PDB file of C-alpha atoms in Angstrom:
ATOM      1  CA  UNK X1278      -1.753 -17.665  28.008  1.00  0.00           C
ATOM      2  CA  UNK X1279      -4.934 -16.442  27.743  1.00  0.00           C
ATOM      3  CA  UNK X1280      -7.879 -18.837  27.540  1.00  0.00           C
ATOM      4  CA  UNK X1281      -9.119 -17.421  24.183  1.00  0.00           C
ATOM      5  CA  UNK X1282      -7.426 -14.921  21.698  1.00  0.00           C
ATOM      6  CA  UNK X1283      -9.842 -12.429  20.040  1.00  0.00           C
ATOM      7  CA  UNK X1284      -7.504 -12.324  17.072  1.00  0.00           C
ATOM      8  CA  UNK X1285      -4.533 -13.971  16.287  1.00  0.00           C
ATOM      9  CA  UNK X1286      -2.521 -12.690  13.275  1.00  0.00           C
ATOM     10  CA  UNK X1287       0.273 -14.052  11.195  1.00  0.00           C
ATOM     11  CA  UNK X1288       2.428 -11.914   8.617  1.00  0.00           C
ATOM     12  CA  UNK X1289       5.658 -10.739   8.217  1.00  0.00           C
ATOM     13  CA  UNK X1290       7.542  -9.259  11.044  1.00  0.00           C
ATOM     14  CA  UNK X1291       9.065  -6.301   9.811  1.00  0.00           C
ATOM     15  CA  UNK X1292      10.741  -3.167  10.798  1.00  0.00           C
ATOM     16  CA  UNK X1293       9.605  -0.094   9.113  1.00  0.00           C
ATOM     17  CA  UNK X1294      12.202   2.607   8.116  1.00  0.00           C
ATOM     18  CA  UNK X1295      10.050   5.958   7.244  1.00  0.00           C
ATOM     19  CA  UNK X1296      11.452   8.989   5.671  1.00  0.00           C
ATOM     20  CA  UNK X1297       9.693  11.612   3.921  1.00  0.00           C
ATOM     21  CA  UNK X1298      11.087  12.418   0.059  1.00  0.00           C
ATOM     22  CA  UNK X1299       9.671  14.223  -2.947  1.00  0.00           C
ATOM     23  CA  UNK X1300       8.727  12.684  -6.440  1.00  0.00           C
ATOM     24  CA  UNK X1301      12.153  13.532  -7.570  1.00  0.00           C
ATOM     25  CA  UNK X1302      13.575  11.138  -5.175  1.00  0.00           C
ATOM     26  CA  UNK X1303      11.560   8.338  -6.371  1.00  0.00           C
ATOM     27  CA  UNK X1304      12.384   8.943  -9.942  1.00  0.00           C
ATOM     28  CA  UNK X1305      16.211   9.167  -9.114  1.00  0.00           C
ATOM     29  CA  UNK X1306      15.985   5.828  -7.090  1.00  0.00           C
ATOM     30  CA  UNK X1307      13.613   3.998  -9.637  1.00  0.00           C
ATOM     31  CA  UNK X1308      10.970   3.543  -6.895  1.00  0.00           C
ATOM     32  CA  UNK X1309       7.467   2.840  -8.034  1.00  0.00           C
ATOM     33  CA  UNK X1310       5.182   5.170  -6.339  1.00  0.00           C
ATOM     34  CA  UNK X1311       2.388   4.044  -4.213  1.00  0.00           C
ATOM     35  CA  UNK X1312       3.148   0.347  -4.680  1.00  0.00           C
ATOM     36  CA  UNK X1313       4.980  -2.487  -2.311  1.00  0.00           C
ATOM     37  CA  UNK X1314       8.271  -3.754  -4.099  1.00  0.00           C
ATOM     38  CA  UNK X1315      10.102  -6.769  -2.864  1.00  0.00           C
ATOM     39  CA  UNK X1316      14.038  -6.004  -2.868  1.00  0.00           C
ATOM     40  CA  UNK X1317      16.777  -7.933  -2.083  1.00  0.00           C
ATOM     41  CA  UNK X1318      19.499  -7.276   0.471  1.00  0.00           C
ATOM     42  CA  UNK X1319      22.074  -5.326  -2.080  1.00  0.00           C
ATOM     43  CA  UNK X1320      19.160  -2.975  -3.300  1.00  0.00           C
ATOM     44  CA  UNK X1321      17.958  -2.167   0.376  1.00  0.00           C
ATOM     45  CA  UNK X1322      21.287  -1.007   1.616  1.00  0.00           C
ATOM     46  CA  UNK X1323      21.815   1.008  -1.306  1.00  0.00           C
ATOM     47  CA  UNK X1324      18.515   2.623  -0.946  1.00  0.00           C
ATOM     48  CA  UNK X1325      18.597   3.101   2.763  1.00  0.00           C
ATOM     49  CA  UNK X1326      21.923   4.947   2.038  1.00  0.00           C
ATOM     50  CA  UNK X1327      20.243   7.520  -0.136  1.00  0.00           C
ATOM     51  CA  UNK X1328      17.129   8.126   2.118  1.00  0.00           C
ATOM     52  CA  UNK X1329      17.358  11.304   4.073  1.00  0.00           C
ATOM     53  CA  UNK X1330      16.816  10.994   7.738  1.00  0.00           C
ATOM     54  CA  UNK X1331      14.581   8.595   8.694  1.00  0.00           C
ATOM     55  CA  UNK X1332      12.406   6.764  11.608  1.00  0.00           C
ATOM     56  CA  UNK X1333      12.418   3.237  12.862  1.00  0.00           C
ATOM     57  CA  UNK X1334       9.508   1.802  13.907  1.00  0.00           C
ATOM     58  CA  UNK X1335       8.015  -1.794  14.255  1.00  0.00           C
ATOM     59  CA  UNK X1336       6.014  -2.679  11.366  1.00  0.00           C
ATOM     60  CA  UNK X1337       4.751  -5.150   8.996  1.00  0.00           C
ATOM     61  CA  UNK X1338       1.114  -5.027   7.651  1.00  0.00           C
ATOM     62  CA  UNK X1339      -0.378  -7.724  10.018  1.00  0.00           C
ATOM     63  CA  UNK X1340       1.690  -6.632  12.911  1.00  0.00           C
ATOM     64  CA  UNK X1341       0.129  -3.358  12.659  1.00  0.00           C
ATOM     65  CA  UNK X1342      -3.214  -4.770  12.940  1.00  0.00           C
ATOM     66  CA  UNK X1343      -2.335  -7.101  16.151  1.00  0.00           C
ATOM     67  CA  UNK X1344      -0.994  -4.295  17.424  1.00  0.00           C
ATOM     68  CA  UNK X1345      -3.572  -1.836  17.055  1.00  0.00           C
ATOM     69  CA  UNK X1346      -6.192  -4.530  18.059  1.00  0.00           C
ATOM     70  CA  UNK X1347      -4.155  -4.880  21.281  1.00  0.00           C
ATOM     71  CA  UNK X1348      -4.229  -1.357  21.847  1.00  0.00           C
ATOM     72  CA  UNK X1349      -8.067  -1.635  21.356  1.00  0.00           C
ATOM     73  CA  UNK X1350      -8.315  -3.893  24.099  1.00  0.00           C
ATOM     74  CA  UNK X1351      -8.855  -7.205  22.132  1.00  0.00           C
ATOM     75  CA  UNK X1352      -6.576 -10.123  23.382  1.00  0.00           C
ATOM     76  CA  UNK X1353      -4.508 -10.584  20.602  1.00  0.00           C
ATOM     77  CA  UNK X1354      -1.448 -12.795  19.591  1.00  0.00           C
ATOM     78  CA  UNK X1355       0.779 -12.579  16.553  1.00  0.00           C
ATOM     79  CA  UNK X1356       3.174 -14.757  14.850  1.00  0.00           C
ATOM     80  CA  UNK X1357       6.229 -13.854  12.682  1.00  0.00           C
ATOM     81  CA  UNK X1358       9.818 -14.516  12.441  1.00  0.00           C
ATOM     82  CA  UNK X1359      12.753 -12.085  13.023  1.00  0.00           C
ATOM     83  CA  UNK X1360      16.364 -12.882  13.867  1.00  0.00           C
ATOM     84  CA  UNK X1361      18.533 -12.128  16.817  1.00  0.00           C
ATOM     85  CA  UNK X1362      19.741  -8.895  15.690  1.00  0.00           C
ATOM     86  CA  UNK X1363      18.859  -5.296  17.000  1.00  0.00           C
ATOM     87  CA  UNK X1364      15.790  -5.151  14.530  1.00  0.00           C
ATOM     88  CA  UNK X1365      14.336  -8.251  15.751  1.00  0.00           C
ATOM     89  CA  UNK X1366      14.934  -7.399  19.382  1.00  0.00           C
ATOM     90  CA  UNK X1367      13.023  -4.065  18.902  1.00  0.00           C
ATOM     91  CA  UNK X1368      10.088  -5.909  17.130  1.00  0.00           C
ATOM     92  CA  UNK X1369       9.998  -8.356  19.859  1.00  0.00           C
ATOM     93  CA  UNK X1370       9.970  -5.779  22.430  1.00  0.00           C
ATOM     94  CA  UNK X1371       7.352  -3.445  20.867  1.00  0.00           C
ATOM     95  CA  UNK X1372       4.722  -6.347  20.465  1.00  0.00           C
ATOM     96  CA  UNK X1373       4.964  -7.513  23.907  1.00  0.00           C
ATOM     97  CA  UNK X1374       4.843  -3.736  25.338  1.00  0.00           C
ATOM     98  CA  UNK X1375       1.720  -3.167  23.522  1.00  0.00           C
ATOM     99  CA  UNK X1376       0.071  -6.075  24.938  1.00  0.00           C
ATOM    100  CA  UNK X1377       0.250  -8.620  22.165  1.00  0.00           C
ATOM    101  CA  UNK X1378       1.748 -12.161  22.875  1.00  0.00           C
ATOM    102  CA  UNK X1379       4.388 -12.596  20.419  1.00  0.00           C
ATOM    103  CA  UNK X1380       4.717 -16.068  19.010  1.00  0.00           C
ATOM    104  CA  UNK X1381       7.472 -15.919  16.652  1.00  0.00           C
ATOM    105  CA  UNK X1382      10.757 -17.818  16.760  1.00  0.00           C
ATOM    106  CA  UNK X1383      13.826 -15.607  17.050  1.00  0.00           C
ATOM    107  CA  UNK X1384      16.660 -17.441  14.976  1.00  0.00           C
ATOM    108  CA  UNK X1385      19.780 -15.883  13.346  1.00  0.00           C
ATOM    109  CA  UNK X1386      21.908 -15.758  10.997  1.00  0.00           C
ATOM    110  CA  UNK X1387      19.645 -14.262   8.747  1.00  0.00           C
ATOM    111  CA  UNK X1388      18.815 -10.768   9.134  1.00  0.00           C
ATOM    112  CA  UNK X1389      15.294  -9.292  10.221  1.00  0.00           C
ATOM    113  CA  UNK X1390      13.315  -7.872   7.441  1.00  0.00           C
ATOM    114  CA  UNK X1391      12.647  -4.134   7.012  1.00  0.00           C
ATOM    115  CA  UNK X1392      10.375  -2.107   4.843  1.00  0.00           C
ATOM    116  CA  UNK X1393      11.590   1.278   3.418  1.00  0.00           C
ATOM    117  CA  UNK X1394       8.739   3.367   3.083  1.00  0.00           C
ATOM    118  CA  UNK X1395       9.238   7.114   1.197  1.00  0.00           C
ATOM    119  CA  UNK X1396       6.411   9.399   1.914  1.00  0.00           C
ATOM    120  CA  UNK X1397       5.698  12.377  -0.717  1.00  0.00           C
ATOM    121  CA  UNK X1398       4.073  15.374   0.089  1.00  0.00           C
ATOM    122  CA  UNK X1399       0.651  13.927  -0.933  1.00  0.00           C
ATOM    123  CA  UNK X1400       0.726  11.451   1.620  1.00  0.00           C
ATOM    124  CA  UNK X1401       1.035   8.629  -0.924  1.00  0.00           C
ATOM    125  CA  UNK X1402       3.745   6.035   0.596  1.00  0.00           C
ATOM    126  CA  UNK X1403       5.717   3.899  -1.385  1.00  0.00           C
ATOM    127  CA  UNK X1404       7.088   0.715   0.131  1.00  0.00           C
ATOM    128  CA  UNK X1405      10.571  -0.863  -0.744  1.00  0.00           C
ATOM    129  CA  UNK X1406      10.359  -4.400   1.417  1.00  0.00           C
ATOM    130  CA  UNK X1407      13.676  -6.322   2.279  1.00  0.00           C
ATOM    131  CA  UNK X1408      11.534  -9.870   3.881  1.00  0.00           C
ATOM    132  CA  UNK X1409      14.770 -11.074   5.128  1.00  0.00           C
ATOM    133  CA  UNK X1410      14.106 -13.835   7.719  1.00  0.00           C
ATOM    134  CA  UNK X1411      10.230 -13.015   7.864  1.00  0.00           C
ATOM    135  CA  UNK X1412       9.918 -14.813   4.398  1.00  0.00           C
ATOM    136  CA  UNK X1413      10.927 -18.210   5.740  1.00  0.00           C
ATOM    137  CA  UNK X1414       8.316 -18.819   7.682  1.00  0.00           C
ATOM    138  CA  UNK X1415       7.332 -22.614   7.623  1.00  0.00           C
ATOM    139  CA  UNK X1416       4.399 -24.871   8.978  1.00  0.00           C
ATOM    140  CA  UNK X1417       6.957 -25.555  12.052  1.00  0.00           C
ATOM    141  CA  UNK X1418       7.060 -22.013  13.193  1.00  0.00           C
ATOM    142  CA  UNK X1419       3.145 -21.995  13.685  1.00  0.00           C
ATOM    143  CA  UNK X1420       2.094 -21.783  17.399  1.00  0.00           C
ATOM    144  CA  UNK X1421      -1.088 -24.203  17.153  1.00  0.00           C
ATOM    145  CA  UNK X1422      -1.973 -23.427  20.452  1.00  0.00           C
ATOM    146  CA  UNK X1423      -2.380 -20.179  19.784  1.00  0.00           C
ATOM    147  CA  UNK X1424      -4.330 -20.506  16.670  1.00  0.00           C
ATOM    148  CA  UNK X1425      -6.510 -23.227  18.248  1.00  0.00           C
ATOM    149  CA  UNK X1426      -7.212 -20.557  20.913  1.00  0.00           C
ATOM    150  CA  UNK X1427      -8.437 -17.816  18.400  1.00  0.00           C
ATOM    151  CA  UNK X1428     -11.844 -16.668  17.489  1.00  0.00           C
ATOM    152  CA  UNK X1429     -10.409 -15.019  14.698  1.00  0.00           C
ATOM    153  CA  UNK X1430      -7.345 -15.560  12.650  1.00  0.00           C
ATOM    154  CA  UNK X1431      -5.864 -13.135  10.627  1.00  0.00           C
ATOM    155  CA  UNK X1432      -3.956 -13.962   7.893  1.00  0.00           C
ATOM    156  CA  UNK X1433      -1.753 -11.191   5.210  1.00  0.00           C
ATOM    157  CA  UNK X1434      -1.408 -11.349   1.971  1.00  0.00           C
ATOM    158  CA  UNK X1435       2.054 -10.022   1.944  1.00  0.00           C
ATOM    159  CA  UNK X1436       3.253 -13.237   3.215  1.00  0.00           C
ATOM    160  CA  UNK X1437       1.679 -15.399   0.489  1.00  0.00           C
ATOM    161  CA  UNK X1438       4.940 -15.440  -1.743  1.00  0.00           C
ATOM    162  CA  UNK X1439       6.251 -18.951  -0.577  1.00  0.00           C
ATOM    163  CA  UNK X1440       5.003 -22.460  -0.622  1.00  0.00           C
ATOM    164  CA  UNK X1441       6.416 -23.027   2.538  1.00  0.00           C
ATOM    165  CA  UNK X1442       4.201 -19.999   3.676  1.00  0.00           C
ATOM    166  CA  UNK X1443       1.214 -21.058   2.026  1.00  0.00           C
ATOM    167  CA  UNK X1444       1.577 -24.595   4.101  1.00  0.00           C
ATOM    168  CA  UNK X1445       1.831 -22.853   7.229  1.00  0.00           C
ATOM    169  CA  UNK X1446      -1.173 -20.856   6.712  1.00  0.00           C
ATOM    170  CA  UNK X1447      -3.298 -24.207   5.878  1.00  0.00           C
ATOM    171  CA  UNK X1448      -1.702 -25.579   9.377  1.00  0.00           C
ATOM    172  CA  UNK X1449      -2.783 -22.373  10.954  1.00  0.00           C
ATOM    173  CA  UNK X1450      -6.375 -22.386   9.122  1.00  0.00           C
ATOM    174  CA  UNK X1451      -6.560 -26.203  10.318  1.00  0.00           C
ATOM    175  CA  UNK X1452      -6.002 -25.600  13.904  1.00  0.00           C
ATOM    176  CA  UNK X1453      -8.458 -22.494  13.968  1.00  0.00           C
ATOM    177  CA  UNK X1454     -11.070 -24.206  12.732  1.00  0.00           C
ATOM    178  CA  UNK X1455     -10.457 -27.269  14.695  1.00  0.00           C
ATOM    179  CA  UNK X1456     -10.916 -24.619  17.961  1.00  0.00           C
ATOM    180  CA  UNK X1457     -13.964 -23.228  16.610  1.00  0.00           C
ATOM    181  CA  UNK X1458     -12.526 -20.030  15.540  1.00  0.00           C
ATOM    182  CA  UNK X1459     -12.869 -18.222  11.924  1.00  0.00           C
ATOM    183  CA  UNK X1460     -10.783 -17.140   9.239  1.00  0.00           C
ATOM    184  CA  UNK X1461      -9.831 -13.569   7.763  1.00  0.00           C
ATOM    185  CA  UNK X1462      -7.761 -12.673   4.919  1.00  0.00           C
ATOM    186  CA  UNK X1463      -6.359  -9.590   3.728  1.00  0.00           C
ATOM    187  CA  UNK X1464      -5.129  -9.251   0.043  1.00  0.00           C
ATOM    188  CA  UNK X1465      -2.371  -6.644   0.996  1.00  0.00           C
ATOM    189  CA  UNK X1466      -1.468  -5.336  -2.442  1.00  0.00           C
ATOM    190  CA  UNK X1467      -2.305  -6.014  -6.175  1.00  0.00           C
ATOM    191  CA  UNK X1468       1.088  -7.250  -7.063  1.00  0.00           C
ATOM    192  CA  UNK X1469       0.584 -10.003  -4.745  1.00  0.00           C
ATOM    193  CA  UNK X1470      -2.726 -11.014  -6.447  1.00  0.00           C
ATOM    194  CA  UNK X1471      -0.732 -10.838 -10.081  1.00  0.00           C
ATOM    195  CA  UNK X1472       1.882 -13.392  -8.378  1.00  0.00           C
ATOM    196  CA  UNK X1473      -0.517 -15.798  -6.880  1.00  0.00           C
ATOM    197  CA  UNK X1474      -4.110 -14.955  -8.123  1.00  0.00           C
ATOM    198  CA  UNK X1475      -5.035 -18.866  -8.619  1.00  0.00           C
ATOM    199  CA  UNK X1476      -3.728 -19.681  -5.352  1.00  0.00           C
ATOM    200  CA  UNK X1477      -4.750 -16.793  -3.446  1.00  0.00           C
ATOM    201  CA  UNK X1478      -8.484 -17.043  -5.143  1.00  0.00           C
ATOM    202  CA  UNK X1479      -8.808 -20.537  -4.240  1.00  0.00           C
ATOM    203  CA  UNK X1480      -7.503 -19.790  -0.387  1.00  0.00           C
ATOM    204  CA  UNK X1481     -10.195 -17.023  -0.403  1.00  0.00           C
ATOM    205  CA  UNK X1482     -13.135 -19.455  -1.834  1.00  0.00           C
ATOM    206  CA  UNK X1483     -12.398 -22.014   0.337  1.00  0.00           C
ATOM    207  CA  UNK X1484     -11.137 -20.992   3.290  1.00  0.00           C
ATOM    208  CA  UNK X1485     -12.020 -17.483   4.426  1.00  0.00           C
ATOM    209  CA  UNK X1486     -14.887 -16.204   6.186  1.00  0.00           C
ATOM    210  CA  UNK X1487     -13.923 -12.352   6.113  1.00  0.00           C
ATOM    211  CA  UNK X1488     -11.807 -10.833   3.535  1.00  0.00           C
ATOM    212  CA  UNK X1489     -10.269  -7.435   3.460  1.00  0.00           C
ATOM    213  CA  UNK X1490      -9.199  -5.285   0.326  1.00  0.00           C
ATOM    214  CA  UNK X1491      -9.066  -2.111  -1.152  1.00  0.00           C
ATOM    215  CA  UNK X1492     -10.869  -1.315  -4.531  1.00  0.00           C
ATOM    216  CA  UNK X1493      -7.579  -1.837  -6.816  1.00  0.00           C
ATOM    217  CA  UNK X1494      -6.902  -5.092  -4.663  1.00  0.00           C
ATOM    218  CA  UNK X1495     -10.396  -6.319  -5.197  1.00  0.00           C
ATOM    219  CA  UNK X1496     -10.445  -5.342  -8.890  1.00  0.00           C
ATOM    220  CA  UNK X1497      -7.329  -7.417  -9.673  1.00  0.00           C
ATOM    221  CA  UNK X1498      -8.567 -10.358  -7.658  1.00  0.00           C
ATOM    222  CA  UNK X1499     -11.659 -10.791  -9.934  1.00  0.00           C
ATOM    223  CA  UNK X1500      -9.854  -9.454 -13.061  1.00  0.00           C
ATOM    224  CA  UNK X1501     -12.375  -6.601 -13.833  1.00  0.00           C
ATOM    225  CA  UNK X1502     -12.707  -2.964 -14.020  1.00  0.00           C
ATOM    226  CA  UNK X1503     -16.082  -2.822 -12.697  1.00  0.00           C
ATOM    227  CA  UNK X1504     -16.340  -2.547  -8.836  1.00  0.00           C
ATOM    228  CA  UNK X1505     -19.922  -3.668  -8.591  1.00  0.00           C
ATOM    229  CA  UNK X1506     -19.119  -6.894 -10.447  1.00  0.00           C
ATOM    230  CA  UNK X1507     -16.087  -7.797  -8.121  1.00  0.00           C
ATOM    231  CA  UNK X1508     -18.346  -6.956  -5.207  1.00  0.00           C
ATOM    232  CA  UNK X1509     -21.054  -9.367  -6.395  1.00  0.00           C
ATOM    233  CA  UNK X1510     -18.167 -11.793  -7.390  1.00  0.00           C
ATOM    234  CA  UNK X1511     -16.756 -11.762  -3.926  1.00  0.00           C
ATOM    235  CA  UNK X1512     -20.325 -12.109  -2.007  1.00  0.00           C
ATOM    236  CA  UNK X1513     -20.375 -15.675  -3.789  1.00  0.00           C
ATOM    237  CA  UNK X1514     -16.907 -16.540  -2.393  1.00  0.00           C
ATOM    238  CA  UNK X1515     -16.968 -15.251   1.308  1.00  0.00           C
ATOM    239  CA  UNK X1516     -19.465 -14.644   4.075  1.00  0.00           C
ATOM    240  CA  UNK X1517     -18.261 -10.807   4.676  1.00  0.00           C
ATOM    241  CA  UNK X1518     -15.898  -8.687   2.590  1.00  0.00           C
ATOM    242  CA  UNK X1519     -14.759  -5.041   3.774  1.00  0.00           C
ATOM    243  CA  UNK X1520     -13.674  -3.234   0.998  1.00  0.00           C
ATOM    244  CA  UNK X1521     -12.319   0.054   1.673  1.00  0.00           C
ATOM    245  CA  UNK X1522     -12.625   3.046  -1.261  1.00  0.00           C
ATOM    246  CA  UNK X1523      -9.956   5.603   0.060  1.00  0.00           C
ATOM    247  CA  UNK X1524     -11.631   8.956   0.343  1.00  0.00           C
ATOM    248  CA  UNK X1525     -14.942   7.446  -0.402  1.00  0.00           C
ATOM    249  CA  UNK X1526     -15.156   5.620   2.721  1.00  0.00           C
ATOM    250  CA  UNK X1527     -15.929   1.803   2.713  1.00  0.00           C
ATOM    251  CA  UNK X1528     -18.620  -0.843   1.727  1.00  0.00           C
ATOM    252  CA  UNK X1529     -19.155  -4.134   3.760  1.00  0.00           C
ATOM    253  CA  UNK X1530     -20.675  -6.840   1.247  1.00  0.00           C
ATOM    254  CA  UNK X1531     -22.711  -9.659   2.937  1.00  0.00           C
ATOM    255  CA  UNK X1532     -24.605 -11.497   0.473  1.00  0.00           C
ATOM    256  CA  UNK X1533     -27.079  -9.091  -1.396  1.00  0.00           C
ATOM    257  CA  UNK X1534     -26.390  -6.541   1.744  1.00  0.00           C
ATOM    258  CA  UNK X1535     -24.197  -3.668   1.158  1.00  0.00           C
ATOM    259  CA  UNK X1536     -23.136  -1.446   4.123  1.00  0.00           C
ATOM    260  CA  UNK X1537     -21.579   1.812   2.830  1.00  0.00           C
ATOM    261  CA  UNK X1538     -19.886   4.169   5.533  1.00  0.00           C
ATOM    262  CA  UNK X1539     -18.206   7.205   5.006  1.00  0.00           C
ATOM    263  CA  UNK X1540     -14.508   8.414   5.733  1.00  0.00           C
ATOM    264  CA  UNK X1541     -13.663  10.304   8.800  1.00  0.00           C
ATOM    265  CA  UNK X1542     -12.469  13.465   7.827  1.00  0.00           C
ATOM    266  CA  UNK X1543      -8.636  14.133   8.517  1.00  0.00           C
ATOM    267  CA  UNK X1544      -5.846  15.453   7.031  1.00  0.00           C
ATOM    268  CA  UNK X1545      -3.712  13.075   5.194  1.00  0.00           C
ATOM    269  CA  UNK X1546      -0.106  12.921   6.276  1.00  0.00           C
ATOM    270  CA  UNK X1547       1.013   9.272   5.291  1.00  0.00           C
ATOM    271  CA  UNK X1548      -1.163   6.763   4.335  1.00  0.00           C
ATOM    272  CA  UNK X1549       1.058   3.929   5.576  1.00  0.00           C
ATOM    273  CA  UNK X1550      -0.878   1.290   7.575  1.00  0.00           C
ATOM    274  CA  UNK X1551      -4.065   2.593   6.668  1.00  0.00           C
ATOM    275  CA  UNK X1552      -5.689  -0.621   5.548  1.00  0.00           C
ATOM    276  CA  UNK X1553      -4.035  -2.532   8.670  1.00  0.00           C
ATOM    277  CA  UNK X1554      -5.548  -0.080  10.908  1.00  0.00           C
ATOM    278  CA  UNK X1555      -9.034  -0.094   9.146  1.00  0.00           C
ATOM    279  CA  UNK X1556      -8.903  -4.297   9.792  1.00  0.00           C
ATOM    280  CA  UNK X1557      -8.059  -3.506  13.518  1.00  0.00           C
ATOM    281  CA  UNK X1558     -11.183  -1.467  13.933  1.00  0.00           C
ATOM    282  CA  UNK X1559     -13.104  -3.823  11.930  1.00  0.00           C
ATOM    283  CA  UNK X1560     -12.267  -6.948  13.698  1.00  0.00           C
ATOM    284  CA  UNK X1561     -12.449  -5.384  17.217  1.00  0.00           C
ATOM    285  CA  UNK X1562     -15.906  -4.813  16.416  1.00  0.00           C
ATOM    286  CA  UNK X1563     -16.433  -8.261  15.284  1.00  0.00           C
ATOM    287  CA  UNK X1564     -14.984  -9.578  18.368  1.00  0.00           C
ATOM    288  CA  UNK X1565     -17.187  -7.256  20.254  1.00  0.00           C
ATOM    289  CA  UNK X1566     -20.426  -8.541  18.338  1.00  0.00           C
ATOM    290  CA  UNK X1567     -21.206  -5.549  16.289  1.00  0.00           C
ATOM    291  CA  UNK X1568     -22.876  -5.475  13.196  1.00  0.00           C
ATOM    292  CA  UNK X1569     -21.101  -4.804   9.675  1.00  0.00           C
ATOM    293  CA  UNK X1570     -21.928  -1.118   9.539  1.00  0.00           C
ATOM    294  CA  UNK X1571     -20.546  -0.221  13.204  1.00  0.00           C
ATOM    295  CA  UNK X1572     -17.442  -2.554  12.239  1.00  0.00           C
ATOM    296  CA  UNK X1573     -17.054  -0.419   9.145  1.00  0.00           C
ATOM    297  CA  UNK X1574     -17.155   2.966  11.431  1.00  0.00           C
ATOM    298  CA  UNK X1575     -14.906   1.673  13.473  1.00  0.00           C
ATOM    299  CA  UNK X1576     -12.259   0.955  10.581  1.00  0.00           C
ATOM    300  CA  UNK X1577     -12.616   4.272   9.459  1.00  0.00           C
ATOM    301  CA  UNK X1578     -12.021   5.823  13.019  1.00  0.00           C
ATOM    302  CA  UNK X1579      -8.863   3.890  13.141  1.00  0.00           C
ATOM    303  CA  UNK X1580      -7.614   4.298   9.575  1.00  0.00           C
ATOM    304  CA  UNK X1581      -8.110   8.376  10.130  1.00  0.00           C
ATOM    305  CA  UNK X1582      -6.136   8.251  13.223  1.00  0.00           C
ATOM    306  CA  UNK X1583      -2.987   6.327  11.296  1.00  0.00           C
ATOM    307  CA  UNK X1584      -2.930   9.007   8.306  1.00  0.00           C
ATOM    308  CA  UNK X1585      -3.019  11.795  10.762  1.00  0.00           C
ATOM    309  CA  UNK X1586       0.967  11.314  11.229  1.00  0.00           C
ATOM    310  CA  UNK X1587       3.983   9.621   9.853  1.00  0.00           C
ATOM    311  CA  UNK X1588       4.177   6.069  10.924  1.00  0.00           C
ATOM    312  CA  UNK X1589       1.979   2.968  10.846  1.00  0.00           C
ATOM    313  CA  UNK X1590       1.496   2.588  14.692  1.00  0.00           C
ATOM    314  CA  UNK X1591      -1.170   4.811  16.779  1.00  0.00           C
ATOM    315  CA  UNK X1592      -0.186   7.858  18.600  1.00  0.00           C
ATOM    316  CA  UNK X1593      -3.777   8.539  20.057  1.00  0.00           C
ATOM    317  CA  UNK X1594      -5.686   6.359  22.188  1.00  0.00           C
ATOM    318  CA  UNK X1595      -7.822   4.279  19.744  1.00  0.00           C
ATOM    319  CA  UNK X1596     -10.329   3.562  22.570  1.00  0.00           C
ATOM    320  CA  UNK X1597     -11.025   7.130  23.120  1.00  0.00           C
ATOM    321  CA  UNK X1598     -11.402   7.651  19.662  1.00  0.00           C
ATOM    322  CA  UNK X1599     -13.947   5.124  19.207  1.00  0.00           C
ATOM    323  CA  UNK X1600     -15.808   6.551  22.511  1.00  0.00           C
ATOM    324  CA  UNK X1601     -15.949   9.988  21.152  1.00  0.00           C
ATOM    325  CA  UNK X1602     -17.244   8.547  17.682  1.00  0.00           C
ATOM    326  CA  UNK X1603     -20.289   6.792  19.649  1.00  0.00           C
ATOM    327  CA  UNK X1604     -18.490   3.369  19.408  1.00  0.00           C
TER     328      UNK X1604
END
């Protein structure tokens, strides 16, 4: 194991199943457009059967971030839970092949989680997630040797649905802090906020150094319709927040300072993973000691790559793209 990790991520270890559909398909299958909806095994089977031909790629929000960090040359670890089935083996191989240390246990007989991603012609993605065994992550599954060796811990909001996962996060945070590391957290989805606002707000306020959120997620977290109000409040809760604003780029909030950066021009094919890749670029900048604006620019470059094709894993050389952008 490396002496130190730049980043260790924790989240749902999933395999993404991606298909292009029209809005009529979403209506016929009662899918909420643009949201992440948790579904059970029966619903997953029925929706999968109705989907047109699809691609299967290792995914999961935090895992996408970890994979991209490894591609950017950051020493990266990831903790998640998969089953001893075909999808679990695919996930494990993909993470390790990319250069990330995968510290998740493989257990059975439950199934590896999967996310059915429906992509409409406007590039919007509607995610239907059967969490499978990933949601059973508990404190005993945390490799504290890894988390104690992390400069940054990256926690995924999607895994915030069970008391066991919250306890696992608490154990990871404690070990990371003891090892001198810092804590980052991504809100992940407005629905995550609605389900767990009190606990999530407490986590952010008491433990998080760097918060990632998009505009809607930040507004949901602070229960306001005004972005300036939300940014003022988050400035009082965390040392730094990186807020993505879709076509308007991103803004970094650090105390009373604001660092706004534009988006990187790119045709939108599929927005799956845009936030995950933004976080990867931003954290890579943090590990390299870059300032807030440069970190946000790196995030925007990585996000632009991912929305240019289907799937949440980069197809281009991220380090080359950073070099081209002068980063």
